[in-house]
Amino acid sequence: MDDSEDGTVAAGTWLARLLGSRPVETASLGRSFAPALAMLAADAMARQRRLLVVTPDDQCLADISNAMDLELRPLCLVLPAADPACRIALRATLSLLKSRLTRTGSVAEGPVWARQRERMARLAMPWRRCIEWSQRDIDAEPWPRGLESLFPVCIMPWSLARVAAAAPDWVVLMEVERLAEHATDRHRPWPMAERTLRLTAADARASAVLPINRRRTRAAELELLTQELSELELELATAQAEIAGFTRHYQAMIGSRMSMLDSLRAELATRAAERNPRDPAARREAETATARARQSQEDNERLARFDLPDGESVAARHFSPTDDLKRLYRRLAQRIHPDRARDDDDRAWRHHLMAEANRAYRAGDEVALREVMALWREGPRNGMTAPSDDDGFTTMLASLKRRIADIERDLNDLFGSKLYELFTACHIARRAGRDLLAEMAARLDADTAEARARLAATAACP
């Protein structure tokens, strides 16, 4: 039995216990706990049950987060116990959720996301406070109260869950043996929860309470933050590719037509001014129309040259990456991200591979992505070790934090653009069975035909 089958069996067992009548149940944690918890989280959301998963420490958070369904991951709040890693992870999660709620297309659809939108509308004030808190980015400022209620699934260590978690419907306590030194009431139901599931480790050695190891804790924090960052890198790369493909399609359908129409209208206005040389209004109209035509031509040429941030050109197509392609890109971003570099040479190597990964992903080329992964594995600097000294750890955290802020800014700029507003309008129209760009093109063709006829008529006049 492979891990996926193992996880499916475990998730089914846990779900049956949670759906039972007893307030507290016990089950085995099992080997494939990460995929099993991901399946349980998806099931809880589908059944409209708020789920809290309590871990003994930060060690397994990245594995659980990685196993989550790509489309549901933004709905899961995964936080480590230690600061500043906790705040960085929270800001990344808020940015990811905000982006997914803003983006159009096939993402953020279905019953689970419909309920999330209802939740966000109901909790509009806490949501706004969270976004404002994230934008202020003041390390000493506590995060807004009640932010946990924005997420249907929360996953966090015991030390954080006991003070930060909102009232859940279901609670899963992982490795209850390791909670022994903290959870004297671990045999009781979680406060205000309908069901509490205690998961015990089958291997006594695995369940032993481990001494706190600072380096191991740092490695776990960095792994989780890199995973959070890879989710945002995936979000940005996907949004950029979507708008790039739409931009080229818009230029082909609308830009060239609009440029032609404005040119014809400028010619009409110029001829009218020539026929009435003493009419200042006609002269001003001709100047305005000529300037508009010039701007329209420049805009069309700019759209025709549209490239992605790293200089690659893009075809006029609808970008629709498969889940496998997304997972592969995310896995690559976790491993090769430049913000995990140990020195300048390492950073340059990672930047090169990341650029290649971005190009391959935006082209929808899974083979090329796998080639980048092979290059990484064959390279001399493919480790994921955490820095051993305080300064190195602090520097790496600061680098991850800066990149998360950069991505958030890039996403805000993208979603705030006029072109993205049109992209959104086209998507809404398509869901209603309309092709908005085709309708716009038809109107432009009709207006162009009329302008040509008027030009022909003026040419025929003496």
Tab-separated table of C-alpha atoms in Angstrom:
chain	number	residue	atom	x	y	z
A	1	MET	CA	0.000	0.000	0.000
A	2	ASP	CA	1.505	3.378	-1.026
A	3	ASP	CA	1.315	6.599	0.970
A	4	SER	CA	-1.742	7.916	-0.896
A	5	GLU	CA	-3.711	4.723	-0.220
A	6	ASP	CA	-2.466	4.724	3.366
A	7	GLY	CA	-3.582	8.328	3.747
A	8	THR	CA	-7.000	7.634	2.253
A	9	VAL	CA	-7.601	4.779	4.695
A	10	ALA	CA	-6.457	6.877	7.666
A	11	ALA	CA	-8.584	9.860	6.623
A	12	GLY	CA	-11.629	7.614	6.277
A	13	THR	CA	-11.061	6.163	9.741
A	14	TRP	CA	-10.645	9.582	11.318
A	15	LEU	CA	-13.718	10.960	9.570
A	16	ALA	CA	-15.833	8.056	10.809
A	17	ARG	CA	-14.699	8.779	14.384
A	18	LEU	CA	-15.478	12.476	14.060
A	19	LEU	CA	-18.924	11.723	12.649
A	20	GLY	CA	-19.684	9.377	15.546
A	21	SER	CA	-21.604	10.225	18.682
A	22	ARG	CA	-18.756	10.237	21.207
A	23	PRO	CA	-17.262	13.656	22.045
A	24	VAL	CA	-13.724	12.232	22.352
A	25	GLU	CA	-12.280	9.499	20.149
A	26	THR	CA	-8.823	7.985	19.730
A	27	ALA	CA	-7.155	6.662	16.573
A	28	SER	CA	-3.695	5.876	15.264
A	29	LEU	CA	-1.721	8.683	13.641
A	30	GLY	CA	-0.207	6.403	11.038
A	31	ARG	CA	2.694	6.895	8.691
A	32	SER	CA	0.919	8.976	6.024
A	33	PHE	CA	-0.541	11.564	8.373
A	34	ALA	CA	0.132	14.588	6.108
A	35	PRO	CA	-1.978	13.459	3.101
A	36	ALA	CA	-4.569	12.047	5.510
A	37	LEU	CA	-4.911	15.402	7.291
A	38	ALA	CA	-5.142	17.177	3.921
A	39	MET	CA	-8.022	14.883	2.920
A	40	LEU	CA	-9.705	15.384	6.286
A	41	ALA	CA	-9.398	19.170	5.911
A	42	ALA	CA	-11.059	19.024	2.482
A	43	ASP	CA	-13.838	16.844	3.893
A	44	ALA	CA	-14.375	19.182	6.838
A	45	MET	CA	-14.744	22.153	4.490
A	46	ALA	CA	-17.162	20.235	2.281
A	47	ARG	CA	-19.247	19.368	5.370
A	48	GLN	CA	-19.084	22.955	6.663
A	49	ARG	CA	-17.158	22.013	9.795
A	50	ARG	CA	-14.446	24.265	11.192
A	51	LEU	CA	-11.368	22.144	11.793
A	52	LEU	CA	-8.484	22.751	14.181
A	53	VAL	CA	-5.408	20.525	13.937
A	54	VAL	CA	-3.107	20.791	16.959
A	55	THR	CA	0.497	19.624	16.567
A	56	PRO	CA	3.059	19.121	19.342
A	57	ASP	CA	5.516	21.518	17.643
A	58	ASP	CA	6.440	23.087	14.288
A	59	GLN	CA	8.219	20.041	12.843
A	60	CYS	CA	5.432	18.621	10.660
A	61	LEU	CA	3.704	21.854	9.589
A	62	ALA	CA	5.433	22.125	6.200
A	63	ASP	CA	4.590	18.510	5.325
A	64	ILE	CA	0.922	19.042	6.152
A	65	SER	CA	0.798	22.335	4.255
A	66	ASN	CA	2.454	20.752	1.218
A	67	ALA	CA	-0.097	17.948	1.144
A	68	MET	CA	-3.070	20.326	0.981
A	69	ASP	CA	-5.173	20.592	-2.152
A	70	LEU	CA	-3.792	23.473	-4.237
A	71	GLU	CA	-7.168	25.158	-4.617
A	72	LEU	CA	-8.044	24.826	-0.924
A	73	ARG	CA	-4.655	25.755	0.545
A	74	PRO	CA	-5.481	29.497	0.858
A	75	LEU	CA	-8.360	28.558	3.182
A	76	CYS	CA	-6.003	26.876	5.662
A	77	LEU	CA	-4.203	28.933	8.287
A	78	VAL	CA	-0.924	27.143	9.059
A	79	LEU	CA	1.161	28.922	11.700
A	80	PRO	CA	4.370	28.041	13.550
A	81	ALA	CA	4.659	28.918	17.216
A	82	ALA	CA	7.783	31.056	17.148
A	83	ASP	CA	8.010	34.714	16.189
A	84	PRO	CA	8.885	36.285	13.791
A	85	ALA	CA	8.229	33.202	11.642
A	86	CYS	CA	4.608	33.146	12.817
A	87	ARG	CA	3.928	36.711	11.654
A	88	ILE	CA	5.682	36.157	8.329
A	89	ALA	CA	3.624	33.020	7.690
A	90	LEU	CA	0.436	34.857	8.624
A	91	ARG	CA	1.146	37.731	6.240
A	92	ALA	CA	1.891	35.257	3.447
A	93	THR	CA	-1.385	33.425	4.075
A	94	LEU	CA	-3.381	36.664	4.116
A	95	SER	CA	-1.772	37.711	0.815
A	96	LEU	CA	-2.543	34.337	-0.744
A	97	LEU	CA	-6.182	34.422	0.361
A	98	LYS	CA	-6.608	38.008	-0.824
A	99	SER	CA	-5.144	37.138	-4.219
A	100	ARG	CA	-7.306	34.056	-4.646
A	101	LEU	CA	-10.448	36.025	-3.768
A	102	THR	CA	-9.465	38.674	-6.333
A	103	ARG	CA	-8.379	36.446	-9.211
A	104	THR	CA	-10.850	35.407	-11.877
A	105	GLY	CA	-10.968	32.248	-13.939
A	106	SER	CA	-11.530	28.724	-12.712
A	107	VAL	CA	-9.878	29.361	-9.338
A	108	ALA	CA	-11.821	30.094	-6.156
A	109	GLU	CA	-15.026	28.547	-7.438
A	110	GLY	CA	-17.304	25.805	-6.162
A	111	PRO	CA	-19.353	25.434	-2.962
A	112	VAL	CA	-16.404	25.713	-0.557
A	113	TRP	CA	-15.243	29.002	-2.063
A	114	ALA	CA	-18.816	30.283	-2.290
A	115	ARG	CA	-19.141	29.751	1.460
A	116	GLN	CA	-15.777	31.433	1.989
A	117	ARG	CA	-16.990	34.516	0.126
A	118	GLU	CA	-20.081	34.544	2.326
A	119	ARG	CA	-17.823	34.260	5.368
A	120	MET	CA	-15.676	37.163	4.170
A	121	ALA	CA	-18.757	39.312	3.557
A	122	ARG	CA	-20.021	38.492	7.043
A	123	LEU	CA	-16.616	39.223	8.583
A	124	ALA	CA	-15.751	42.198	6.382
A	125	MET	CA	-14.517	44.317	9.288
A	126	PRO	CA	-12.075	41.722	10.728
A	127	TRP	CA	-10.854	40.993	7.194
A	128	ARG	CA	-10.176	44.674	6.556
A	129	ARG	CA	-8.333	44.967	9.883
A	130	CYS	CA	-6.177	41.973	8.942
A	131	ILE	CA	-5.241	43.450	5.560
A	132	GLU	CA	-4.432	46.816	7.151
A	133	TRP	CA	-2.331	45.060	9.814
A	134	SER	CA	-0.424	43.184	7.129
A	135	GLN	CA	0.197	46.351	5.108
A	136	ARG	CA	1.528	48.251	8.132
A	137	ASP	CA	4.071	45.461	8.697
A	138	ILE	CA	4.961	46.516	12.243
A	139	ASP	CA	6.713	43.629	13.983
A	140	ALA	CA	5.698	44.654	17.482
A	141	GLU	CA	2.013	45.085	16.615
A	142	PRO	CA	-0.168	42.126	17.670
A	143	TRP	CA	-2.309	40.677	14.924
A	144	PRO	CA	-6.032	41.552	14.961
A	145	ARG	CA	-8.257	39.532	17.234
A	146	GLY	CA	-10.558	37.072	15.547
A	147	LEU	CA	-8.484	36.541	12.416
A	148	GLU	CA	-8.691	32.750	12.944
A	149	SER	CA	-12.428	32.934	12.274
A	150	LEU	CA	-11.646	33.918	8.659
A	151	PHE	CA	-10.305	30.419	7.948
A	152	PRO	CA	-12.311	27.173	7.978
A	153	VAL	CA	-9.153	25.181	8.799
A	154	CYS	CA	-6.438	26.128	11.302
A	155	ILE	CA	-3.257	24.090	11.857
A	156	MET	CA	-0.879	25.140	14.614
A	157	PRO	CA	1.171	23.888	17.577
A	158	TRP	CA	-0.375	23.420	20.998
A	159	SER	CA	1.346	26.491	22.456
A	160	LEU	CA	-0.383	28.697	19.879
A	161	ALA	CA	-3.685	26.829	19.544
A	162	ARG	CA	-4.585	27.131	23.203
A	163	VAL	CA	-4.528	30.945	23.008
A	164	ALA	CA	-5.189	31.774	19.347
A	165	ALA	CA	-7.630	29.247	17.878
A	166	ALA	CA	-11.266	30.241	17.397
A	167	ALA	CA	-13.993	27.835	18.531
A	168	PRO	CA	-13.850	24.866	16.129
A	169	ASP	CA	-16.376	22.130	15.356
A	170	TRP	CA	-13.750	19.398	15.071
A	171	VAL	CA	-10.365	19.194	16.783
A	172	VAL	CA	-7.574	16.768	15.923
A	173	LEU	CA	-4.793	16.423	18.507
A	174	MET	CA	-1.684	14.971	16.877
A	175	GLU	CA	0.703	12.747	18.800
A	176	VAL	CA	-1.082	13.162	22.102
A	177	GLU	CA	1.806	11.394	23.852
A	178	ARG	CA	4.053	14.331	22.988
A	179	LEU	CA	1.463	16.752	24.331
A	180	ALA	CA	1.771	15.134	27.738
A	181	GLU	CA	3.996	17.808	29.224
A	182	HIS	CA	1.620	20.546	28.051
A	183	ALA	CA	-1.877	19.068	27.845
A	184	THR	CA	-2.922	17.812	31.267
A	185	ASP	CA	-6.536	17.818	30.036
A	186	ARG	CA	-5.807	15.949	26.806
A	187	HIS	CA	-8.407	13.267	27.679
A	188	ARG	CA	-11.182	15.862	27.746
A	189	PRO	CA	-13.002	17.392	24.770
A	190	TRP	CA	-11.502	20.570	23.374
A	191	PRO	CA	-13.414	23.569	24.769
A	192	MET	CA	-16.582	24.293	22.745
A	193	ALA	CA	-15.734	21.646	20.112
A	194	GLU	CA	-18.325	19.114	18.936
A	195	ARG	CA	-15.757	16.357	18.483
A	196	THR	CA	-12.156	15.833	19.584
A	197	LEU	CA	-9.980	13.203	17.909
A	198	ARG	CA	-6.799	12.095	19.685
A	199	LEU	CA	-4.179	10.651	17.335
A	200	THR	CA	-1.568	8.407	18.916
A	201	ALA	CA	1.763	7.535	17.339
A	202	ALA	CA	2.110	3.806	16.654
A	203	ASP	CA	5.862	3.881	17.256
A	204	ALA	CA	6.755	4.597	20.866
A	205	ARG	CA	10.126	5.980	19.833
A	206	ALA	CA	8.433	8.438	17.459
A	207	SER	CA	6.049	9.513	20.193
A	208	ALA	CA	8.725	10.282	22.748
A	209	VAL	CA	8.847	13.872	23.956
A	210	LEU	CA	11.879	15.259	22.146
A	211	PRO	CA	14.193	17.811	23.737
A	212	ILE	CA	13.999	21.238	22.168
A	213	ASN	CA	16.646	21.516	19.470
A	214	ARG	CA	17.118	25.088	18.339
A	215	ARG	CA	18.606	24.190	14.977
A	216	ARG	CA	15.868	21.674	14.221
A	217	THR	CA	13.228	24.244	15.176
A	218	ARG	CA	14.816	26.835	12.885
A	219	ALA	CA	14.929	24.354	10.021
A	220	ALA	CA	11.217	23.609	10.500
A	221	GLU	CA	10.345	27.316	10.530
A	222	LEU	CA	12.370	28.017	7.382
A	223	GLU	CA	10.871	25.022	5.617
A	224	LEU	CA	7.338	26.224	6.384
A	225	LEU	CA	8.100	29.820	5.351
A	226	THR	CA	9.720	28.640	2.116
A	227	GLN	CA	6.616	26.553	1.466
A	228	GLU	CA	4.397	29.600	2.088
A	229	LEU	CA	6.601	31.647	-0.231
A	230	SER	CA	6.407	28.989	-2.939
A	231	GLU	CA	2.596	29.218	-2.779
A	232	LEU	CA	2.840	32.960	-3.398
A	233	GLU	CA	5.399	32.498	-6.192
A	234	LEU	CA	2.967	30.076	-7.829
A	235	GLU	CA	0.115	32.545	-7.372
A	236	LEU	CA	2.095	35.407	-8.928
A	237	ALA	CA	3.450	33.339	-11.831
A	238	THR	CA	-0.044	32.061	-12.632
A	239	ALA	CA	-1.669	35.500	-12.442
A	240	GLN	CA	1.073	37.030	-14.609
A	241	ALA	CA	0.747	34.301	-17.226
A	242	GLU	CA	-3.046	34.656	-17.250
A	243	ILE	CA	-2.935	38.403	-17.831
A	244	ALA	CA	-0.092	38.068	-20.353
A	245	GLY	CA	-2.072	35.646	-22.499
A	246	PHE	CA	-5.146	37.866	-22.224
A	247	THR	CA	-3.106	40.946	-23.160
A	248	ARG	CA	-1.912	39.405	-26.399
A	249	HIS	CA	-5.439	38.193	-27.179
A	250	TYR	CA	-6.794	41.679	-26.451
A	251	GLN	CA	-4.203	43.254	-28.733
A	252	ALA	CA	-5.073	40.890	-31.572
A	253	MET	CA	-8.824	41.335	-31.140
A	254	ILE	CA	-9.197	44.945	-30.009
A	255	GLY	CA	-5.941	46.911	-30.025
A	256	SER	CA	-5.320	46.828	-33.771
A	257	ARG	CA	-8.977	47.590	-34.547
A	258	MET	CA	-9.064	50.511	-32.130
A	259	SER	CA	-5.848	51.923	-33.569
A	260	MET	CA	-7.289	51.751	-37.083
A	261	LEU	CA	-10.577	53.371	-36.039
A	262	ASP	CA	-8.845	56.231	-34.214
A	263	SER	CA	-6.631	56.802	-37.258
A	264	LEU	CA	-9.686	57.056	-39.532
A	265	ARG	CA	-11.434	59.413	-37.125
A	266	ALA	CA	-8.340	61.611	-36.984
A	267	GLU	CA	-8.313	61.760	-40.789
A	268	LEU	CA	-12.001	62.738	-40.817
A	269	ALA	CA	-11.422	65.491	-38.244
A	270	THR	CA	-8.369	66.785	-40.149
A	271	ARG	CA	-10.333	67.013	-43.389
A	272	ALA	CA	-13.160	68.820	-41.612
A	273	ALA	CA	-10.668	71.355	-40.233
A	274	GLU	CA	-9.156	71.841	-43.693
A	275	ARG	CA	-12.602	72.582	-45.111
A	276	ASN	CA	-13.222	75.126	-42.334
A	277	PRO	CA	-9.844	76.841	-41.762
A	278	ARG	CA	-11.434	79.673	-39.754
A	279	ASP	CA	-13.302	77.367	-37.360
A	280	PRO	CA	-11.245	77.050	-34.120
A	281	ALA	CA	-13.499	74.291	-32.788
A	282	ALA	CA	-12.833	72.160	-35.881
A	283	ARG	CA	-9.092	72.749	-35.533
A	284	ARG	CA	-9.124	71.760	-31.844
A	285	GLU	CA	-11.146	68.635	-32.630
A	286	ALA	CA	-8.622	67.663	-35.324
A	287	GLU	CA	-5.706	68.152	-32.933
A	288	THR	CA	-7.438	66.097	-30.238
A	289	ALA	CA	-8.319	63.291	-32.659
A	290	THR	CA	-4.764	63.206	-34.039
A	291	ALA	CA	-3.287	62.992	-30.541
A	292	ARG	CA	-5.737	60.218	-29.666
A	293	ALA	CA	-4.790	58.282	-32.802
A	294	ARG	CA	-1.096	58.645	-32.008
A	295	GLN	CA	-1.664	57.407	-28.443
A	296	SER	CA	-3.806	54.539	-29.688
A	297	GLN	CA	-1.070	53.445	-32.085
A	298	GLU	CA	1.555	53.597	-29.318
A	299	ASP	CA	-0.676	51.581	-26.993
A	300	ASN	CA	-1.253	48.956	-29.665
A	301	GLU	CA	2.470	48.673	-30.388
A	302	ARG	CA	3.201	48.382	-26.664
A	303	LEU	CA	0.645	45.603	-26.279
A	304	ALA	CA	2.102	43.832	-29.317
A	305	ARG	CA	5.510	43.878	-27.621
A	306	PHE	CA	4.100	42.758	-24.263
A	307	ASP	CA	6.550	40.563	-22.371
A	308	LEU	CA	6.576	38.961	-18.959
A	309	PRO	CA	8.778	40.442	-16.187
A	310	ASP	CA	11.870	38.399	-17.090
A	311	GLY	CA	11.680	39.310	-20.776
A	312	GLU	CA	10.023	36.214	-22.212
A	313	SER	CA	7.387	36.716	-24.882
A	314	VAL	CA	3.989	35.114	-24.566
A	315	ALA	CA	1.428	33.858	-27.041
A	316	ALA	CA	-2.176	34.997	-27.244
A	317	ARG	CA	-3.709	32.050	-25.426
A	318	HIS	CA	-5.709	31.176	-22.358
A	319	PHE	CA	-3.307	30.060	-19.642
A	320	SER	CA	-4.710	27.005	-17.885
A	321	PRO	CA	-1.987	25.017	-16.085
A	322	THR	CA	-2.732	21.521	-14.835
A	323	ASP	CA	-2.577	20.677	-11.146
A	324	ASP	CA	0.469	18.492	-11.832
A	325	LEU	CA	2.261	21.441	-13.439
A	326	LYS	CA	1.387	23.664	-10.472
A	327	ARG	CA	2.619	21.116	-7.951
A	328	LEU	CA	5.867	20.620	-9.834
A	329	TYR	CA	6.482	24.381	-10.010
A	330	ARG	CA	5.678	24.784	-6.323
A	331	ARG	CA	8.047	21.961	-5.391
A	332	LEU	CA	10.787	23.561	-7.481
A	333	ALA	CA	10.204	26.988	-5.950
A	334	GLN	CA	10.544	25.492	-2.475
A	335	ARG	CA	13.851	23.875	-3.283
A	336	ILE	CA	15.616	26.451	-5.421
A	337	HIS	CA	14.265	29.762	-4.157
A	338	PRO	CA	17.070	32.383	-4.093
A	339	ASP	CA	16.033	33.568	-0.640
A	340	ARG	CA	17.347	30.276	0.770
A	341	ALA	CA	20.828	30.976	-0.637
A	342	ARG	CA	23.853	30.603	1.621
A	343	ASP	CA	26.214	32.899	-0.330
A	344	ASP	CA	26.415	34.957	-3.527
A	345	ASP	CA	27.380	32.025	-5.758
A	346	ASP	CA	24.516	29.972	-4.393
A	347	ARG	CA	22.115	32.881	-4.952
A	348	ALA	CA	23.218	33.361	-8.573
A	349	TRP	CA	22.735	29.647	-9.288
A	350	ARG	CA	19.283	29.680	-7.712
A	351	HIS	CA	18.271	32.861	-9.588
A	352	HIS	CA	19.221	31.201	-12.871
A	353	LEU	CA	17.221	28.069	-12.107
A	354	MET	CA	14.237	30.075	-10.832
A	355	ALA	CA	14.136	32.108	-14.052
A	356	GLU	CA	14.189	28.891	-16.091
A	357	ALA	CA	11.431	27.441	-13.917
A	358	ASN	CA	9.289	30.555	-14.423
A	359	ARG	CA	9.707	30.371	-18.195
A	360	ALA	CA	8.854	26.682	-18.295
A	361	TYR	CA	5.803	27.112	-16.068
A	362	ARG	CA	4.374	30.035	-18.036
A	363	ALA	CA	4.880	28.056	-21.239
A	364	GLY	CA	3.052	25.110	-19.691
A	365	ASP	CA	6.125	22.954	-20.365
A	366	GLU	CA	6.264	20.149	-17.790
A	367	VAL	CA	9.244	18.503	-19.510
A	368	ALA	CA	11.289	21.703	-19.182
A	369	LEU	CA	10.295	22.028	-15.522
A	370	ARG	CA	11.521	18.497	-14.854
A	371	GLU	CA	14.788	19.363	-16.584
A	372	VAL	CA	15.217	22.287	-14.183
A	373	MET	CA	14.577	19.931	-11.276
A	374	ALA	CA	17.232	17.570	-12.653
A	375	LEU	CA	19.718	20.451	-12.920
A	376	TRP	CA	19.036	21.344	-9.313
A	377	ARG	CA	19.561	17.794	-8.104
A	378	GLU	CA	22.792	17.474	-10.057
A	379	GLY	CA	24.109	20.829	-8.869
A	380	PRO	CA	26.640	21.269	-6.085
A	381	ARG	CA	24.379	23.396	-3.887
A	382	ASN	CA	21.119	21.541	-3.492
A	383	GLY	CA	20.913	21.458	0.298
A	384	MET	CA	18.111	22.902	2.443
A	385	THR	CA	20.016	23.253	5.704
A	386	ALA	CA	19.197	26.105	8.050
A	387	PRO	CA	21.949	28.544	9.038
A	388	SER	CA	23.653	27.550	12.264
A	389	ASP	CA	24.181	31.056	13.652
A	390	ASP	CA	21.679	33.673	14.819
A	391	ASP	CA	22.762	36.294	12.278
A	392	GLY	CA	22.409	33.898	9.356
A	393	PHE	CA	18.963	32.805	10.497
A	394	THR	CA	17.804	36.410	10.982
A	395	THR	CA	19.157	37.395	7.552
A	396	MET	CA	17.345	34.530	5.849
A	397	LEU	CA	14.075	35.371	7.625
A	398	ALA	CA	14.409	38.999	6.534
A	399	SER	CA	15.025	37.912	2.943
A	400	LEU	CA	11.929	35.691	2.928
A	401	LYS	CA	9.880	38.491	4.459
A	402	ARG	CA	11.027	40.993	1.805
A	403	ARG	CA	10.169	38.627	-1.037
A	404	ILE	CA	6.691	38.010	0.382
A	405	ALA	CA	6.157	41.796	0.546
A	406	ASP	CA	7.435	42.169	-3.041
A	407	ILE	CA	4.995	39.538	-4.311
A	408	GLU	CA	2.117	41.140	-2.429
A	409	ARG	CA	2.954	44.492	-4.040
A	410	ASP	CA	3.217	42.921	-7.515
A	411	LEU	CA	-0.151	41.206	-7.088
A	412	ASN	CA	-1.786	44.440	-5.894
A	413	ASP	CA	-0.387	46.323	-8.908
A	414	LEU	CA	-1.592	43.606	-11.268
A	415	PHE	CA	-5.101	43.399	-9.821
A	416	GLY	CA	-5.397	47.195	-9.731
A	417	SER	CA	-4.655	47.647	-13.434
A	418	LYS	CA	-7.295	48.631	-16.014
A	419	LEU	CA	-6.360	45.604	-18.084
A	420	TYR	CA	-7.142	43.269	-15.204
A	421	GLU	CA	-10.506	44.967	-14.748
A	422	LEU	CA	-11.269	44.138	-18.387
A	423	PHE	CA	-9.942	40.594	-17.904
A	424	THR	CA	-12.369	40.196	-14.996
A	425	ALA	CA	-15.255	41.644	-16.998
A	426	CYS	CA	-14.530	39.225	-19.854
A	427	HIS	CA	-14.539	36.290	-17.464
A	428	ILE	CA	-17.865	37.342	-15.932
A	429	ALA	CA	-19.344	37.750	-19.412
A	430	ARG	CA	-18.012	34.340	-20.480
A	431	ARG	CA	-19.772	32.710	-17.539
A	432	ALA	CA	-22.987	34.273	-18.848
A	433	GLY	CA	-22.382	32.802	-22.316
A	434	ARG	CA	-21.029	35.979	-23.895
A	435	ASP	CA	-17.723	36.754	-25.601
A	436	LEU	CA	-17.075	40.344	-24.555
A	437	LEU	CA	-14.016	40.868	-26.772
A	438	ALA	CA	-15.864	39.497	-29.807
A	439	GLU	CA	-18.730	41.907	-29.098
A	440	MET	CA	-16.286	44.807	-28.779
A	441	ALA	CA	-14.556	43.758	-32.018
A	442	ALA	CA	-17.887	43.640	-33.858
A	443	ARG	CA	-18.755	47.172	-32.710
A	444	LEU	CA	-15.317	48.430	-33.734
A	445	ASP	CA	-15.691	46.799	-37.160
A	446	ALA	CA	-19.058	48.506	-37.625
A	447	ASP	CA	-17.661	51.886	-36.542
A	448	THR	CA	-14.649	51.408	-38.833
A	449	ALA	CA	-16.893	50.633	-41.803
A	450	GLU	CA	-18.898	53.778	-41.075
A	451	ALA	CA	-15.722	55.893	-40.810
A	452	ARG	CA	-14.435	54.529	-44.127
A	453	ALA	CA	-17.759	55.351	-45.776
A	454	ARG	CA	-17.631	58.910	-44.449
A	455	LEU	CA	-14.053	59.316	-45.695
A	456	ALA	CA	-15.088	58.063	-49.115
A	457	ALA	CA	-17.989	60.523	-49.136
A	458	THR	CA	-15.766	63.479	-48.240
A	459	ALA	CA	-13.264	62.473	-50.922
A	460	ALA	CA	-16.068	62.486	-53.494
A	461	CYS	CA	-17.089	66.029	-52.580
A	462	PRO	CA	-15.351	68.851	-54.452
